[in-house]
Coordinates of C-alpha atoms in Angstrom, one line a residue:
M1 CA 99.7 142.1 276.7
T2 CA 96.7 141.9 278.9
K3 CA 95.0 144.7 280.8
N4 CA 96.5 146.1 284.0
G5 CA 99.9 144.6 283.3
G6 CA 98.7 141.0 283.1
E7 CA 95.1 140.6 284.3
A8 CA 92.8 139.1 281.7
L9 CA 89.7 140.9 280.4
R10 CA 86.7 139.6 282.4
V11 CA 83.9 138.7 280.0
A12 CA 80.4 137.5 280.8
C13 CA 77.8 136.4 278.2
L14 CA 74.1 136.9 278.1
G15 CA 72.4 134.1 276.0
A16 CA 73.2 130.4 275.5
G17 CA 71.1 129.6 272.4
Y18 CA 72.1 128.1 269.0
F19 CA 74.5 130.8 267.8
A20 CA 76.0 131.5 271.2
Q21 CA 78.1 128.3 270.9
F22 CA 80.3 130.1 268.4
H23 CA 80.8 133.0 270.8
Y24 CA 81.7 130.8 273.7
D25 CA 84.2 128.9 271.6
A26 CA 85.8 132.1 270.3
W27 CA 86.1 133.6 273.8
R28 CA 87.8 130.4 275.0
R29 CA 90.4 130.6 272.3
N30 CA 91.5 134.2 273.2
P31 CA 94.3 134.1 275.7
R32 CA 93.7 137.7 276.8
V33 CA 90.2 136.8 278.2
R34 CA 88.7 135.2 281.2
L35 CA 85.1 134.0 281.0
V36 CA 83.4 134.7 284.3
G37 CA 79.7 133.8 283.7
S38 CA 76.9 132.8 281.4
C39 CA 73.3 133.9 281.8
D40 CA 70.2 132.6 280.1
R41 CA 66.5 132.6 281.1
D42 CA 66.9 128.8 280.8
R43 CA 69.5 128.3 283.4
E44 CA 70.2 124.8 282.3
K45 CA 71.4 126.2 279.0
A46 CA 73.7 128.5 280.9
K47 CA 75.0 125.6 282.9
A48 CA 75.7 123.6 279.7
T49 CA 78.4 126.2 278.8
G50 CA 80.5 125.0 281.7
L51 CA 80.7 128.5 283.2
T52 CA 79.2 129.9 286.4
A53 CA 75.5 129.9 285.4
F54 CA 72.9 132.6 286.1
G55 CA 69.3 133.0 285.3
D56 CA 69.2 136.7 286.0
L57 CA 71.4 139.3 284.3
E58 CA 71.5 141.7 287.2
H59 CA 72.6 139.0 289.5
M60 CA 75.4 138.0 287.1
L61 CA 76.6 141.5 286.7
K62 CA 76.7 142.0 290.4
M63 CA 78.5 138.7 291.2
A64 CA 80.8 138.2 288.1
K65 CA 81.7 141.9 287.8
P66 CA 82.7 141.6 284.1
D67 CA 84.6 144.3 282.2
L68 CA 82.8 143.3 279.0
L69 CA 79.2 141.9 278.5
D70 CA 78.6 139.9 275.3
I71 CA 74.9 140.1 274.5
I72 CA 73.9 137.1 272.3
T73 CA 70.1 137.3 272.6
P74 CA 67.3 138.5 270.3
P75 CA 66.6 142.3 269.7
P76 CA 63.8 142.7 272.3
T77 CA 66.3 142.0 275.1
H78 CA 69.0 144.4 273.9
F79 CA 68.0 147.8 275.2
E80 CA 67.3 146.6 278.8
A81 CA 70.5 144.6 278.9
I82 CA 72.6 147.5 277.6
T83 CA 71.1 150.0 280.1
L84 CA 71.4 147.5 283.0
A85 CA 75.1 146.8 282.1
I86 CA 75.8 150.6 281.9
S87 CA 74.2 151.1 285.4
K88 CA 76.3 148.3 286.8
G89 CA 79.6 149.7 285.7
V90 CA 80.4 147.5 282.6
K91 CA 82.8 149.4 280.4
A92 CA 82.4 147.5 277.1
I93 CA 79.5 145.7 275.4
I94 CA 79.3 143.6 272.3
C95 CA 75.7 143.3 271.1
Q96 CA 74.5 140.8 268.4
K97 CA 72.6 142.0 265.4
P98 CA 69.9 143.0 264.6
F99 CA 70.8 145.8 267.1
C100 CA 67.8 146.6 269.2
T101 CA 64.2 146.6 267.9
S102 CA 64.3 149.9 266.0
L103 CA 66.5 152.7 264.8
E104 CA 65.0 154.9 267.5
E105 CA 65.8 152.4 270.3
A106 CA 69.3 151.8 268.9
K107 CA 69.9 155.6 268.9
E108 CA 68.8 155.8 272.5
A109 CA 71.0 153.0 273.6
T110 CA 74.0 154.5 271.7
V111 CA 73.5 157.9 273.4
L112 CA 73.2 156.4 276.8
A113 CA 76.4 154.4 276.3
E114 CA 78.3 157.4 274.9
A115 CA 77.2 159.5 277.9
A116 CA 78.5 156.9 280.3
G117 CA 81.8 156.4 278.4
V118 CA 80.8 152.8 277.6
T119 CA 82.1 151.2 274.3
V120 CA 79.3 149.3 272.4
V121 CA 80.3 147.3 269.3
V122 CA 77.6 145.6 267.2
H123 CA 78.4 141.9 266.5
E124 CA 78.2 142.3 262.7
N125 CA 80.7 139.7 261.8
F126 CA 80.6 139.1 258.0
R127 CA 83.0 141.9 257.2
F128 CA 85.5 139.9 259.4
Q129 CA 85.2 136.8 257.2
P130 CA 88.7 136.1 255.7
W131 CA 87.4 136.3 252.1
Y132 CA 86.0 139.8 252.6
R133 CA 89.2 140.9 254.3
T134 CA 91.1 139.5 251.3
I135 CA 88.8 141.3 248.8
H136 CA 89.1 144.6 250.8
Q137 CA 92.9 144.4 250.6
A138 CA 92.8 143.6 246.9
L139 CA 90.6 146.7 246.2
N140 CA 92.9 148.9 248.3
D141 CA 95.8 147.5 246.2
R142 CA 93.8 148.3 243.0
L143 CA 94.3 144.8 241.7
I144 CA 91.2 145.1 239.5
G145 CA 91.6 148.8 238.7
D146 CA 88.5 151.0 239.1
V147 CA 85.6 149.0 240.6
L148 CA 82.5 149.2 238.5
Q149 CA 80.1 146.7 240.1
V150 CA 79.7 144.2 243.0
T151 CA 77.3 141.3 243.1
F152 CA 76.5 138.9 245.8
R153 CA 74.1 135.9 245.2
L154 CA 72.8 134.5 248.5
R155 CA 71.8 130.9 248.1
T156 CA 71.4 129.3 251.5
G157 CA 69.3 126.3 250.3
D158 CA 67.5 126.0 253.6
G159 CA 64.2 127.6 252.8
Q160 CA 62.1 125.1 251.0
G161 CA 58.9 123.3 252.2
P162 CA 56.9 123.4 255.5
R163 CA 59.9 122.4 257.6
A164 CA 62.1 125.3 256.4
Y165 CA 64.4 126.5 259.2
L166 CA 62.8 124.3 261.9
D167 CA 65.8 122.1 262.6
R168 CA 68.2 125.0 263.4
Q169 CA 66.5 128.4 263.8
P170 CA 62.7 127.8 263.9
Y171 CA 61.9 131.4 264.9
F172 CA 62.8 132.3 261.3
Q173 CA 59.3 131.0 260.3
E174 CA 57.6 133.6 262.4
M175 CA 59.8 136.7 261.6
P176 CA 57.7 139.3 259.7
K177 CA 60.9 140.5 258.1
L178 CA 63.4 137.7 257.2
L179 CA 65.6 137.9 254.2
I180 CA 66.9 141.5 254.7
H181 CA 66.4 142.0 258.4
E182 CA 68.0 138.7 259.5
T183 CA 70.4 137.9 256.7
G184 CA 70.7 140.5 254.0
V185 CA 71.7 143.2 256.5
H186 CA 75.1 141.4 256.6
W187 CA 75.7 142.7 253.0
V188 CA 74.4 146.2 253.9
D189 CA 77.4 146.4 256.2
T190 CA 79.8 144.4 253.9
F191 CA 79.1 146.5 250.9
Q192 CA 79.8 149.6 253.0
Y193 CA 83.0 148.0 254.2
L194 CA 84.1 147.4 250.6
L195 CA 82.7 150.5 248.8
G196 CA 81.6 153.1 251.4
E197 CA 78.2 154.6 252.0
P198 CA 75.7 154.4 249.1
E199 CA 73.8 157.4 247.8
A200 CA 70.6 155.5 247.0
V201 CA 68.9 152.1 247.2
Y202 CA 66.3 150.2 245.3
A203 CA 64.7 147.0 246.5
D204 CA 62.3 144.3 245.2
L205 CA 61.4 141.7 247.8
R206 CA 59.0 138.7 247.8
R207 CA 57.9 135.7 249.8
L208 CA 58.1 132.3 248.0
N209 CA 57.5 129.8 250.8
P210 CA 54.0 130.1 252.2
A211 CA 55.1 128.4 255.4
I212 CA 56.9 131.5 256.6
K213 CA 55.7 135.0 257.4
G214 CA 58.5 137.2 256.0
E215 CA 60.2 137.7 252.7
D216 CA 62.7 134.9 251.6
A217 CA 63.8 136.2 248.2
G218 CA 64.6 139.5 246.5
Y219 CA 67.1 142.1 245.4
F220 CA 68.5 145.4 246.6
V221 CA 70.8 147.7 244.6
F222 CA 73.1 150.3 246.0
D223 CA 74.0 153.4 243.9
Y224 CA 77.3 155.2 244.4
A225 CA 78.3 158.7 243.4
D226 CA 81.0 157.4 241.0
G227 CA 78.6 155.2 239.1
V228 CA 79.4 152.0 240.9
R229 CA 76.6 149.6 241.6
A230 CA 76.3 146.9 244.3
L231 CA 73.7 144.2 243.9
F232 CA 72.4 141.8 246.6
D233 CA 70.5 138.9 244.9
G234 CA 69.0 136.7 247.7
N235 CA 67.0 133.5 247.5
R236 CA 66.9 131.2 250.5
L237 CA 65.1 128.4 248.6
L238 CA 68.0 127.9 246.2
D239 CA 71.5 126.6 246.8
H240 CA 75.0 127.1 245.3
A241 CA 77.9 124.9 244.5
A242 CA 79.3 124.2 248.0
E243 CA 79.7 121.2 250.3
N244 CA 78.4 123.5 253.0
C245 CA 76.1 126.3 251.9
R246 CA 76.6 128.0 255.2
T247 CA 80.3 128.7 254.7
T248 CA 79.8 131.8 252.5
L249 CA 76.0 131.6 252.1
G250 CA 76.6 132.3 248.4
E251 CA 78.9 133.6 245.7
A252 CA 80.3 137.0 244.9
L253 CA 81.7 138.8 241.8
I254 CA 83.6 142.1 242.1
E255 CA 84.3 143.6 238.7
G256 CA 86.6 146.4 237.7
T257 CA 88.3 147.9 234.7
G258 CA 91.4 145.8 235.3
G259 CA 89.9 142.5 236.2
T260 CA 87.5 140.5 238.3
L261 CA 87.5 139.0 241.8
T262 CA 85.4 135.9 242.5
L263 CA 84.3 134.4 245.8
S264 CA 83.2 130.8 245.5
G265 CA 81.2 128.7 248.0
D266 CA 84.2 127.1 249.5
G267 CA 85.6 130.5 250.6
A268 CA 88.3 130.8 247.9
V269 CA 89.0 134.2 246.3
R270 CA 90.4 134.3 242.8
L271 CA 91.7 137.1 240.7
R272 CA 91.3 137.1 236.9
H273 CA 93.0 140.0 235.1
F274 CA 91.1 141.7 232.3
G275 CA 91.6 139.9 229.0
N276 CA 93.0 136.8 230.6
V277 CA 91.3 133.4 231.0
K278 CA 93.1 131.8 233.9
P279 CA 92.6 133.2 237.4
S280 CA 95.2 133.2 240.2
V281 CA 94.3 132.3 243.8
L282 CA 94.4 135.1 246.4
L283 CA 92.8 133.0 249.2
A284 CA 92.7 129.3 249.0
A285 CA 89.8 127.2 250.2
Q286 CA 90.6 125.6 253.6
T287 CA 88.9 124.1 256.6
W288 CA 88.0 127.0 259.0
N289 CA 87.2 126.8 262.7
G290 CA 83.9 128.1 264.0
F291 CA 81.4 129.8 261.9
G292 CA 81.8 131.5 258.5
G293 CA 85.6 131.5 258.2
D294 CA 85.9 131.9 262.0
C295 CA 84.5 135.4 261.7
V296 CA 83.0 135.3 265.2
K297 CA 86.5 134.9 266.7
N298 CA 88.0 137.4 264.3
L299 CA 85.5 140.0 265.5
I300 CA 86.0 139.1 269.1
D301 CA 89.8 139.3 268.8
H302 CA 89.5 142.7 267.0
V303 CA 87.4 144.0 270.0
V304 CA 89.7 142.6 272.6
D305 CA 92.8 144.0 270.9
G306 CA 91.1 147.4 270.4
L307 CA 90.1 147.7 274.0
L308 CA 93.4 146.5 275.5
D309 CA 95.7 148.2 272.9
G310 CA 93.8 151.3 272.1
M311 CA 93.3 150.4 268.4
P312 CA 90.4 151.8 266.4
L313 CA 87.3 149.7 266.5
E314 CA 85.0 148.8 263.6
N315 CA 81.2 148.5 264.0
E316 CA 80.9 150.7 267.0
A317 CA 77.2 151.4 267.7
R318 CA 77.3 155.0 266.4
A319 CA 78.6 153.9 263.0
Y320 CA 76.2 150.9 262.9
L321 CA 73.1 153.2 263.1
K322 CA 73.6 153.9 259.4
V323 CA 73.3 150.2 258.6
I324 CA 69.9 150.1 260.4
A325 CA 68.8 153.3 258.5
I326 CA 69.7 151.7 255.2
E327 CA 67.9 148.5 256.1
Q328 CA 64.8 150.6 256.8
A329 CA 65.2 152.3 253.4
I330 CA 65.3 148.9 251.7
Y331 CA 61.9 147.9 253.1
E332 CA 60.6 151.4 252.3
S333 CA 61.8 151.1 248.7
N334 CA 60.1 147.8 248.3
R335 CA 56.9 149.1 249.8
L336 CA 56.8 152.2 247.5
G337 CA 58.3 150.6 244.4
T338 CA 60.8 153.4 244.0
K339 CA 64.5 154.3 244.6
I340 CA 65.2 155.8 248.0
R341 CA 67.8 158.6 248.1
E342 CA 67.3 159.9 251.6
F343 CA 68.1 157.5 254.5
A344 CA 66.7 158.2 258.0
H345 CA 69.1 160.5 259.9
A346 CA 71.5 158.3 261.9

């Protein structure tokens, strides 16, 4: 079913940089969507998408009249793009993470959208990776009993030497906050997806490569009321056993009273029951389309189906404010060297 008894959802995209390729590909593979425009300050990049190209967002919104705007640009552009889209009658927005430049700005954008009846979903896609959907279902089915701890070891293997990140995302070198703000925030959201909201956080961050400005290694630990702990152990200089370190970006271990779930670098999820040696396969390794198990398309399909079929949406802006607040607490914990129990009100 498409909207209005058959008409496709009209989608326009702001941004045509490196990661935008995965968005355009995902939109093109959704039969309920019609792409109506691409906008980038470098109009040649917009032209390269094969869509009607614009160099100015206001012009695109006026001419293309999209139902949904997909914002695939850096945080400094988000607030202006959201407010402009609201003023031009766009009824739904997907906005890439990090969402806006601060918690305060993200709150203001959220309030404005809610007042106008505009749906805003943050493009936080890791929870839509097939391995985390599989793990989530396994936890719901209590396949490992009571969960006691979760560990994710991020090992991207792209952070060594003076040329770190330059071939793909050179702006990483200039980011004052890198490991958590750009990458680790995925697991702030994913841990919440798997375990719920934490009670407290402790962090220890550091910079190992002098060629960059931000942190590229460190830990954060989430405390939960029932004694569960979730550990993010990140180091961008090291790798893990995978043909492509960007498939999962690392390895995970979810341990409970009845067994253990493991995520390997090829995207496979295995279950080993307590006391046993041999695991069984819950999700086999396979060749995935797109990025990270096709999670961009999975999120986009989720939003389209939610908008057209009235299903509940994950990662709406209001809920995502808590992710931003917890990210802030991680940096504050590292600065103070202490556990943070009170997150900024979100």
